[in-house]
Amino acid sequence: MDTYPPGSGANKKPNNNKNYFQRTDPALSPVPDEGTVAPMISAFELFKIGIGPSSSHTVGPMVAAASFIDRLDAAGALTITARVETTLYGSLAWTGRGHGTDKAVILGLAGERPRTVDPDRADALAAEVASQQRLALAGRHTVRFESERDMLFDGVSPTPRHPNTLAFRALDAGGNVLAEERWCSIGGGFVVPEDEVGRPLGADDVALPHPFRNARDLLVMANKAGLTIAELVFANEVARRPTEEVMGHLDGIVDAMMACVDRGIATSGELPGGLKVRRRAKAIHDTLISRNARTPHEVMDWVSLYAIAVNEENAAGGRVVTAPTNGAAGVVPATLRYYLDHCSTASRSGMHAFLLTATAIGALFKMNASISGAEVGCQGEVGVACSMAAAGLAAALGGSNEQIENAAEIGMEHHLGMTCDPIGGLVQVPCIERNAFGAISAVNAASLALHGDGTHIVSLDKVIATMRETGRDMASKYKETSLGGLAVNLPEC
C-alpha cells in the first residue's frame, strides 16, 4: 500500500433547582464570529463516519444528546432521572422530522454514537422506544418516554445564536430539574453549547508547524516551506497525533467512502419518507455496464452515478462520511472515485493527498464562513464540498499549490447563492441530484485550473468572504427550513 510521506420553548418551566453540570466537551469547536480566531480544523473533525440523512440534523443532535447523558451520568444524577425532555428549535423543528432528528436524539439519549451505531438497527430501536414508551438512558437506566410530551418541535421561539438549536432537561420523579443545557448543531456534525457559539478562541493546545487561517497564509506557508498543501496539512496532523493514527484515519475514510458508493450501486428500492423517491443508482450502473458503444461524455454519467449512490445511502439513513456535511456527502466520494477509476495515475498516496488537500479547503470555509445549510444555504454544503473536491482532485493530479487554490475558488464561485430548500424536509429532492452536479462541477473546476498557471482574478479568500456575506443576506426561508423555494412550489408543478 502506498503511504503518505511522513515529512511531507414556551412550555419550559422555571428552574430554581440545582444544575448538576455546567459545561461541555472541550473538543467541540464553535463557529467564530467575523474577526475572531478559531482552532485549526483537522481531517478527523472534517471527515467523520456517521449515518444519514443529515450531519447537522442527525449526527449533531445525536452527539449532543449522548454528551448530555454522559455528563448527567458523570455528575451522579443519571440514576435519579425520571424523565428527559428535548426541545428542537428553528431549522431542527421545521425539518427535523424529515431529517430524522427525533430518531437521532433518541439514539443519542440511549448512548449510541454516529460512528458506531448500527444503521440497520437504528430504526428498530427508535420504533421500540415509541411503542413501549420506555427509553434506556445510556443503555442502562430506563425511564418513561412519551414522544408528544418529551420530544417537542418549537418552530416559533427565536434561536438567538444559531438556527439549529436544541435543549435538554433532565427531571427527577418530583419534577425537579436536575440539569439542563441548550446546544447548537453548527454544521458538519459539529455541536457546541449555545453560549459558546461565536466565542473568540485561543490557539490550539498543540503548537502546529503551519497554523494557517486563510488561503493566502496557506499558500505563503506552503511555498516558503517547499511543501504541497497536502504535505503541510499532514505535518499539522502528525503534530497532534501519531503518524500511524493519521494514516489509519485517512485509509478508514477512503474505505468508508468507497464502500458507501458500492452499497448505493448495489441497492434498489424506495427511499423512506413519503415522497416515494426510487433509488436510481443501481439501474444507472446496470445501464452503463450493458452499453457496447461508449461516448466521450459518458464519464460524467459515472461521476453522477457515484454521487447519487452515496446520497441515496444517506437518504436511507445508511453509513456515510460527513464530507463536510451529510447533505453534501456524495461530492467528495464521487470525485475521489472518479480519480480512482478513471485516472491512470491514481494511487493510494494520491487519495491521501486528495483528502488532506480537501481538509485544508474545508477548514478555511469552516473557520471563516460556515458549512451549515441552515446558516448560509446549500452553498455552504454542496458548494463547499465542490470546492474541497476540486482542490483535492487538482492535488491528486499533480497540480501546483496555486492551481489547487484556483480549483477551490472555481468550485465555490459557481455555487454562490445556492439555496437549501429540501422538499418535505427530506434530504432527497433536490439534494441527491445536486450532489451529482456538484461532483461534475468539481471535476470541471479541477480541469480548468490545471489548464492554467494558477493566476486568476478572484482569490479563494474573496470567494469565502462573499459566500459568508451572501448567506447572511439570504432570506431565512431559503436556508434549510422547507418554507421556501422548491419545498413549497412542488404542489404547483
Coordinates of C-alpha atoms in Angstrom, one line a residue:
M1 CA 0.0 0.0 0.0
D2 CA 1.2 3.5 -0.8
T3 CA 1.7 5.8 2.2
Y4 CA 1.9 9.5 2.5
P5 CA 5.5 10.7 3.3
P6 CA 5.8 11.4 7.0
G7 CA 7.8 14.6 6.3
S8 CA 5.7 15.7 3.7
G9 CA -39.6 26.6 24.3
A10 CA -43.0 28.2 25.5
N11 CA -43.7 25.3 27.9
K12 CA -40.4 25.5 29.6
K13 CA -40.8 25.6 33.4
P14 CA -38.8 28.0 35.6
N15 CA -35.8 26.3 37.1
N16 CA -34.8 27.1 40.6
N17 CA -33.1 23.8 41.2
K18 CA -29.5 22.7 41.2
N19 CA -28.0 22.2 37.8
Y20 CA -25.8 19.1 38.1
F21 CA -23.4 20.2 35.4
Q22 CA -22.5 23.4 33.7
R23 CA -20.1 22.8 30.8
T24 CA -19.3 20.7 27.9
D25 CA -16.8 18.7 25.9
P26 CA -13.7 20.9 25.3
A27 CA -13.1 19.1 22.0
L28 CA -16.1 20.7 20.4
S29 CA -15.4 23.7 18.3
P30 CA -17.7 26.7 17.7
V31 CA -18.0 28.8 14.6
P32 CA -16.2 32.0 15.1
D33 CA -17.7 35.5 14.6
E34 CA -16.1 37.5 11.9
G35 CA -12.7 38.7 13.0
T36 CA -12.2 36.0 15.7
V37 CA -9.7 33.2 15.6
A38 CA -10.8 29.6 15.5
P39 CA -8.7 26.5 16.2
M40 CA -7.4 24.7 13.1
I41 CA -9.9 22.1 11.8
S42 CA -8.4 18.6 11.5
A43 CA -9.2 15.8 9.0
F44 CA -10.5 13.9 12.0
E45 CA -13.1 16.6 12.5
L46 CA -14.0 17.4 8.9
F47 CA -14.3 13.8 7.7
K48 CA -16.4 11.8 10.2
I49 CA -18.1 8.5 9.8
G50 CA -21.7 8.5 10.8
I51 CA -25.2 7.8 9.5
G52 CA -27.7 9.7 7.3
P53 CA -29.5 11.7 6.4
S54 CA -28.1 14.9 7.9
S55 CA -24.9 15.9 9.7
S56 CA -26.5 19.0 11.3
H57 CA -29.9 17.5 11.9
T58 CA -29.0 13.8 12.6
V59 CA -25.3 13.4 13.6
G60 CA -25.0 16.7 15.6
P61 CA -28.2 16.1 17.7
M62 CA -27.1 12.5 18.4
V63 CA -23.7 13.7 19.6
A64 CA -25.3 16.4 21.7
A65 CA -27.8 14.0 23.3
A66 CA -25.2 11.4 24.1
S67 CA -22.9 14.1 25.6
F68 CA -25.7 15.4 27.8
I69 CA -26.4 11.9 29.1
D70 CA -22.7 11.2 29.7
R71 CA -22.3 14.3 31.8
L72 CA -25.5 13.6 33.7
D73 CA -24.1 10.2 34.5
A74 CA -20.7 11.6 35.5
A75 CA -22.5 14.0 37.9
G76 CA -24.2 11.1 39.6
A77 CA -27.6 12.2 38.5
L78 CA -28.5 9.6 35.9
T79 CA -30.0 7.0 38.3
I80 CA -32.3 9.6 39.9
T81 CA -33.5 10.9 36.5
A82 CA -37.2 10.0 35.8
R83 CA -37.6 11.9 32.5
V84 CA -35.6 13.7 29.8
E85 CA -37.3 16.4 27.7
T86 CA -35.8 17.6 24.4
T87 CA -37.0 20.7 22.6
L88 CA -36.0 21.4 19.0
Y89 CA -35.9 24.9 17.7
G90 CA -35.6 26.7 14.4
S91 CA -34.5 24.6 11.4
L92 CA -34.3 21.5 13.7
A93 CA -38.0 22.0 14.4
W94 CA -39.0 22.8 10.8
T95 CA -37.3 20.0 9.1
G96 CA -36.4 17.7 12.0
R97 CA -39.0 15.0 11.2
G98 CA -37.8 14.7 7.6
H99 CA -34.2 14.7 8.7
G100 CA -34.7 12.1 11.4
T101 CA -33.7 14.5 14.3
D102 CA -36.2 12.9 16.7
K103 CA -34.8 9.5 16.0
A104 CA -31.2 10.8 16.3
V105 CA -31.9 12.3 19.7
I106 CA -33.5 9.1 21.0
L107 CA -30.4 7.1 19.8
G108 CA -28.1 9.6 21.5
L109 CA -30.0 9.5 24.8
A110 CA -29.7 5.7 24.6
G111 CA -25.9 6.1 24.4
E112 CA -25.4 5.5 20.7
R113 CA -22.8 7.4 18.7
P114 CA -22.9 8.2 15.0
R115 CA -19.7 6.3 14.2
T116 CA -20.6 3.1 15.9
V117 CA -24.4 2.9 15.7
D118 CA -25.7 0.1 13.6
P119 CA -27.8 1.8 10.8
D120 CA -29.8 -1.4 10.3
R121 CA -30.9 -1.4 14.0
A122 CA -31.4 2.4 14.4
D123 CA -34.9 2.5 13.1
A124 CA -35.9 -0.6 15.1
L125 CA -34.5 0.9 18.3
A126 CA -36.4 4.2 17.8
A127 CA -39.6 2.3 16.9
E128 CA -39.2 0.1 20.1
V129 CA -38.9 3.2 22.2
A130 CA -42.0 4.7 20.6
S131 CA -44.1 1.6 21.0
Q132 CA -43.1 0.8 24.6
Q133 CA -42.7 4.4 25.7
R134 CA -39.6 3.4 27.6
L135 CA -36.1 4.6 27.0
A136 CA -32.9 3.2 28.5
L137 CA -30.7 6.3 29.1
A138 CA -27.1 5.4 28.2
G139 CA -28.4 1.9 27.5
R140 CA -28.9 1.1 31.2
H141 CA -31.2 3.4 33.2
T142 CA -34.8 3.1 31.9
V143 CA -37.2 6.0 32.1
R144 CA -40.7 6.6 30.7
F145 CA -40.6 8.3 27.3
E146 CA -43.7 9.8 25.7
S147 CA -43.0 11.4 22.3
E148 CA -45.7 14.0 22.5
R149 CA -44.5 15.1 25.9
D150 CA -40.8 14.6 25.8
M151 CA -39.9 15.5 22.1
L152 CA -41.0 19.0 21.4
F153 CA -40.8 20.7 18.0
D154 CA -40.8 24.5 18.6
G155 CA -40.7 26.4 15.3
V156 CA -41.9 29.7 16.9
S157 CA -39.4 30.6 19.6
P158 CA -36.3 32.6 18.5
T159 CA -32.9 31.0 18.0
P160 CA -30.6 33.8 19.0
R161 CA -27.3 32.2 18.4
H162 CA -27.8 29.6 15.6
P163 CA -30.8 28.3 13.6
N164 CA -30.1 24.7 14.7
T165 CA -30.7 24.8 18.4
L166 CA -31.9 22.1 20.8
A167 CA -32.4 22.0 24.5
F168 CA -32.3 19.1 27.0
R169 CA -33.8 18.9 30.5
A170 CA -33.4 16.1 33.0
L171 CA -36.0 15.9 35.8
D172 CA -36.4 13.7 38.8
A173 CA -39.6 11.9 39.9
G174 CA -40.8 15.0 41.7
G175 CA -40.5 17.1 38.5
N176 CA -37.4 19.0 39.8
V177 CA -34.9 19.9 37.1
L178 CA -31.6 18.1 37.7
A179 CA -29.8 19.6 34.7
E180 CA -30.5 21.4 31.5
E181 CA -28.5 22.6 28.5
R182 CA -29.0 24.3 25.2
W183 CA -26.9 23.2 22.3
C184 CA -26.3 24.3 18.7
S185 CA -25.6 22.0 15.8
I186 CA -23.4 24.2 13.6
G187 CA -22.9 22.0 10.5
G188 CA -20.9 19.0 9.6
G189 CA -21.7 17.2 12.8
F190 CA -20.1 19.9 15.0
V191 CA -22.0 20.8 18.1
V192 CA -21.4 23.4 20.8
P193 CA -23.2 24.8 23.8
E194 CA -25.4 27.7 22.8
D195 CA -23.4 30.2 24.9
E196 CA -20.2 29.3 23.1
V197 CA -21.3 30.0 19.5
G198 CA -19.1 32.7 18.1
R199 CA -16.9 33.0 21.3
P200 CA -13.4 34.1 20.5
L201 CA -11.0 31.2 20.9
G202 CA -7.3 30.9 21.6
A203 CA -4.8 28.8 19.7
D204 CA -4.7 25.0 19.5
D205 CA -3.4 23.3 22.7
V206 CA -0.7 21.8 20.4
A207 CA 1.7 24.1 18.6
L208 CA 1.2 23.4 14.9
P209 CA 4.1 23.9 12.5
H210 CA 1.8 25.7 9.9
P211 CA -1.2 27.4 11.6
F212 CA -2.8 29.0 8.6
R213 CA -6.0 31.0 8.9
N214 CA -6.8 31.9 5.3
A215 CA -5.9 30.8 1.8
R216 CA -3.2 33.5 1.4
D217 CA -1.4 32.3 4.5
L218 CA -1.8 28.7 3.3
L219 CA -0.1 29.4 0.0
V220 CA 2.7 31.5 1.6
M221 CA 3.5 29.0 4.3
A222 CA 3.4 26.0 1.9
N223 CA 5.6 27.7 -0.7
K224 CA 8.1 29.1 1.8
A225 CA 8.5 25.6 3.3
G226 CA 8.7 23.9 -0.1
L227 CA 5.6 21.8 0.7
T228 CA 2.5 20.9 -1.2
I229 CA -0.8 21.8 0.6
A230 CA -1.3 18.1 1.4
E231 CA 2.2 17.9 2.9
L232 CA 1.6 21.0 5.0
V233 CA -1.8 19.6 6.3
F234 CA -0.1 16.3 7.0
A235 CA 2.6 18.0 9.1
N236 CA -0.1 19.7 11.1
E237 CA -2.0 16.4 11.6
V238 CA 1.1 14.5 12.8
A239 CA 1.9 17.3 15.3
R240 CA -1.4 16.3 17.0
R241 CA -1.4 12.5 16.6
P242 CA 0.9 9.7 15.8
T243 CA 1.6 9.2 12.1
E244 CA 0.0 5.7 12.2
E245 CA -3.2 7.1 13.6
V246 CA -3.4 9.8 10.9
M247 CA -2.7 7.3 8.2
G248 CA -5.2 4.9 9.6
H249 CA -7.9 7.7 9.6
L250 CA -7.2 8.6 6.0
D251 CA -7.4 4.9 5.0
G252 CA -10.5 4.5 7.0
I253 CA -12.2 7.4 5.3
V254 CA -11.2 6.3 1.9
D255 CA -12.5 2.8 2.6
A256 CA -15.8 4.0 4.1
M257 CA -16.4 6.3 1.1
M258 CA -15.7 3.6 -1.4
A259 CA -17.9 1.1 0.5
C260 CA -20.7 3.6 0.5
V261 CA -20.5 4.1 -3.2
D262 CA -20.6 0.3 -3.7
R263 CA -23.6 -0.2 -1.3
G264 CA -25.5 2.5 -3.1
I265 CA -24.8 1.0 -6.5
A266 CA -25.9 -2.5 -5.3
T267 CA -29.2 -1.4 -3.7
S268 CA -32.6 -0.7 -5.2
G269 CA -36.0 0.1 -3.8
E270 CA -37.8 3.1 -2.5
L271 CA -36.3 5.7 -0.1
P272 CA -38.2 6.3 3.2
G273 CA -40.0 9.5 4.0
G274 CA -43.2 9.6 1.9
L275 CA -42.0 11.2 -1.4
K276 CA -41.8 7.7 -2.9
V277 CA -38.4 8.5 -4.4
R278 CA -37.0 5.4 -6.0
R279 CA -33.3 4.6 -5.9
R280 CA -31.7 5.1 -9.3
A281 CA -28.0 4.2 -8.8
K282 CA -28.3 0.5 -9.5
A283 CA -30.3 1.0 -12.7
I284 CA -27.9 3.7 -13.9
H285 CA -24.9 1.4 -13.2
D286 CA -26.5 -1.6 -14.9
T287 CA -27.2 0.5 -18.0
L288 CA -23.7 1.9 -18.1
I289 CA -22.3 -1.6 -17.8
S290 CA -24.5 -3.0 -20.6
R291 CA -23.7 -0.4 -23.2
N292 CA -21.5 -1.6 -26.0
A293 CA -20.7 1.8 -27.6
R294 CA -19.1 4.3 -25.3
T295 CA -19.5 8.1 -25.8
P296 CA -16.9 10.7 -24.7
H297 CA -19.4 12.3 -22.3
E298 CA -20.2 9.0 -20.5
V299 CA -17.6 9.7 -17.8
M300 CA -20.0 12.3 -16.5
D301 CA -22.6 9.6 -16.1
W302 CA -20.2 7.6 -13.9
V303 CA -19.4 10.7 -11.8
S304 CA -23.1 11.3 -11.3
L305 CA -23.7 7.6 -10.5
Y306 CA -21.1 7.7 -7.7
A307 CA -22.6 10.8 -6.1
I308 CA -26.2 9.5 -6.4
A309 CA -25.2 6.2 -4.9
V310 CA -23.8 7.8 -1.8
N311 CA -26.7 10.3 -1.4
E312 CA -29.3 7.5 -1.7
E313 CA -27.5 5.7 1.0
N314 CA -27.5 8.9 3.1
A315 CA -31.2 9.5 2.5
A316 CA -31.9 5.9 3.6
G317 CA -30.1 6.5 6.9
G318 CA -27.1 4.4 5.9
R319 CA -23.4 4.8 6.9
V320 CA -21.8 7.7 5.2
V321 CA -18.8 10.0 5.7
T322 CA -19.6 13.6 6.6
A323 CA -17.7 15.5 3.9
P324 CA -18.1 18.2 5.0
T325 CA -21.9 17.5 5.7
N326 CA -24.2 14.6 5.1
G327 CA -26.4 16.6 2.7
A328 CA -23.3 17.1 0.6
A329 CA -21.8 13.7 1.4
G330 CA -21.7 12.5 -2.2
V331 CA -19.5 15.1 -3.9
V332 CA -16.1 14.3 -2.4
P333 CA -16.5 10.4 -2.6
A334 CA -17.8 10.7 -6.2
T335 CA -14.8 12.9 -7.2
L336 CA -12.4 10.6 -5.4
R337 CA -13.9 7.5 -7.1
Y338 CA -13.6 9.3 -10.4
Y339 CA -9.9 9.7 -9.7
L340 CA -9.6 6.0 -8.7
D341 CA -11.5 4.5 -11.6
H342 CA -10.8 6.9 -14.4
C343 CA -7.4 8.5 -13.9
S344 CA -4.5 6.3 -15.0
T345 CA -2.1 7.8 -12.4
A346 CA -4.4 7.0 -9.4
S347 CA -2.7 5.7 -6.3
R348 CA -3.4 5.3 -2.6
S349 CA -1.0 8.1 -1.8
G350 CA -2.8 10.3 -4.4
M351 CA -6.1 9.6 -2.5
H352 CA -4.4 10.6 0.7
A353 CA -3.2 13.8 -0.9
F354 CA -6.8 14.4 -2.2
L355 CA -8.2 14.2 1.4
L356 CA -5.5 16.2 3.0
T357 CA -5.9 19.0 0.5
A358 CA -9.7 18.9 0.8
T359 CA -9.2 19.2 4.6
A360 CA -7.3 22.5 4.1
I361 CA -10.1 23.9 1.9
G362 CA -12.9 22.7 4.1
A363 CA -11.1 24.1 7.2
L364 CA -10.9 27.6 5.5
F365 CA -14.7 27.6 4.9
K366 CA -15.4 26.3 8.4
M367 CA -13.1 28.9 10.1
N368 CA -14.1 31.9 8.0
A369 CA -17.7 31.3 7.0
S370 CA -20.0 28.2 7.6
I371 CA -20.7 24.8 6.3
S372 CA -24.3 24.8 7.7
G373 CA -27.2 24.9 5.2
A374 CA -29.4 26.4 8.0
E375 CA -26.9 29.2 8.3
V376 CA -25.8 30.0 4.7
G377 CA -27.9 27.8 2.4
C378 CA -26.6 24.9 0.3
Q379 CA -23.7 27.0 -0.9
G380 CA -22.2 26.0 2.5
E381 CA -22.8 22.3 1.9
V382 CA -22.7 21.3 -1.8
G383 CA -20.7 24.4 -2.7
V384 CA -18.1 23.8 0.0
A385 CA -17.9 20.1 -0.9
C386 CA -17.4 21.0 -4.6
S387 CA -14.6 23.4 -3.6
M388 CA -13.0 20.7 -1.4
A389 CA -13.3 18.0 -4.1
A390 CA -12.0 20.3 -6.9
A391 CA -8.9 21.2 -4.8
G392 CA -8.4 17.5 -3.8
L393 CA -8.6 16.3 -7.4
A394 CA -6.2 19.0 -8.6
A395 CA -3.7 18.0 -5.9
A396 CA -4.0 14.2 -6.7
L397 CA -3.4 15.0 -10.4
G398 CA -0.2 16.9 -9.5
G399 CA -1.4 20.5 -9.6
S400 CA 0.7 23.3 -8.1
N401 CA -0.5 24.9 -4.9
E402 CA -1.7 27.9 -6.9
Q403 CA -3.6 25.7 -9.3
I404 CA -5.2 23.9 -6.3
E405 CA -6.3 27.2 -4.8
N406 CA -7.7 28.2 -8.2
A407 CA -9.6 25.0 -8.4
A408 CA -11.2 25.5 -5.0
E409 CA -12.1 29.1 -5.9
I410 CA -13.8 28.0 -9.2
G411 CA -15.7 25.2 -7.3
M412 CA -17.3 27.7 -4.9
E413 CA -17.7 30.7 -7.2
H414 CA -20.4 29.0 -9.3
H415 CA -22.3 27.8 -6.2
L416 CA -22.7 31.2 -4.7
G417 CA -26.2 31.9 -3.6
M418 CA -27.4 28.3 -3.8
T419 CA -30.4 27.8 -1.5
C420 CA -31.2 24.9 0.8
D421 CA -34.9 24.0 0.1
P422 CA -35.4 20.3 0.7
I423 CA -38.9 19.1 -0.3
G424 CA -40.7 17.7 2.7
G425 CA -37.7 18.3 4.9
L426 CA -36.1 15.2 3.4
V427 CA -32.5 15.1 2.1
Q428 CA -33.7 13.7 -1.2
V429 CA -35.1 16.3 -3.7
P430 CA -33.2 18.3 -4.9
C431 CA -30.3 17.1 -2.7
I432 CA -29.4 13.8 -4.4
E433 CA -29.1 15.2 -7.9
R434 CA -27.5 18.4 -6.5
N435 CA -24.6 16.2 -5.3
A436 CA -24.2 14.8 -8.8
F437 CA -23.9 18.2 -10.3
G438 CA -21.5 19.3 -7.5
A439 CA -19.2 16.4 -8.3
I440 CA -19.3 17.1 -12.0
S441 CA -18.5 20.7 -11.3
A442 CA -15.6 19.7 -9.1
V443 CA -14.1 17.6 -11.9
N444 CA -14.6 20.5 -14.3
A445 CA -13.1 23.1 -11.8
A446 CA -10.0 21.0 -11.3
S447 CA -9.6 20.5 -15.1
L448 CA -9.9 24.3 -15.8
A449 CA -7.4 25.1 -13.0
L450 CA -4.9 22.6 -14.3
H451 CA -5.1 24.1 -17.7
G452 CA -4.0 27.4 -16.2
D453 CA -0.9 28.5 -14.3
G454 CA -2.7 29.3 -11.0
T455 CA -3.2 33.0 -11.6
H456 CA -6.8 34.3 -11.6
I457 CA -8.9 37.4 -10.8
V458 CA -10.8 36.3 -7.7
S459 CA -9.0 34.8 -4.8
L460 CA -10.3 31.9 -2.7
D461 CA -10.4 34.2 0.3
K462 CA -12.6 36.7 -1.5
V463 CA -15.0 33.9 -2.6
I464 CA -15.2 32.6 1.0
A465 CA -16.0 36.2 2.3
T466 CA -18.6 36.5 -0.5
M467 CA -20.2 33.2 0.4
R468 CA -20.4 34.3 4.1
E469 CA -22.0 37.7 3.1
T470 CA -24.4 36.0 0.7
G471 CA -25.5 33.6 3.4
R472 CA -26.0 36.5 5.8
D473 CA -28.2 38.3 3.3
M474 CA -30.2 35.3 2.1
A475 CA -33.8 35.1 3.3
S476 CA -34.2 32.6 6.1
K477 CA -36.9 30.7 4.2
Y478 CA -34.2 29.5 1.8
K479 CA -31.9 28.1 4.5
E480 CA -33.0 24.6 5.4
T481 CA -36.5 25.5 6.6
S482 CA -38.6 23.9 3.8
L483 CA -40.5 27.2 4.0
G484 CA -39.5 28.4 0.5
G485 CA -38.2 27.5 -2.9
L486 CA -38.8 24.0 -4.3
A487 CA -40.1 22.9 -0.9
V488 CA -43.3 25.0 -1.3
N489 CA -43.6 25.2 -5.1
L490 CA -43.7 21.5 -5.7
P491 CA -47.5 21.2 -5.4
E492 CA -47.8 23.9 -8.1
C493 CA -45.7 22.0 -10.6

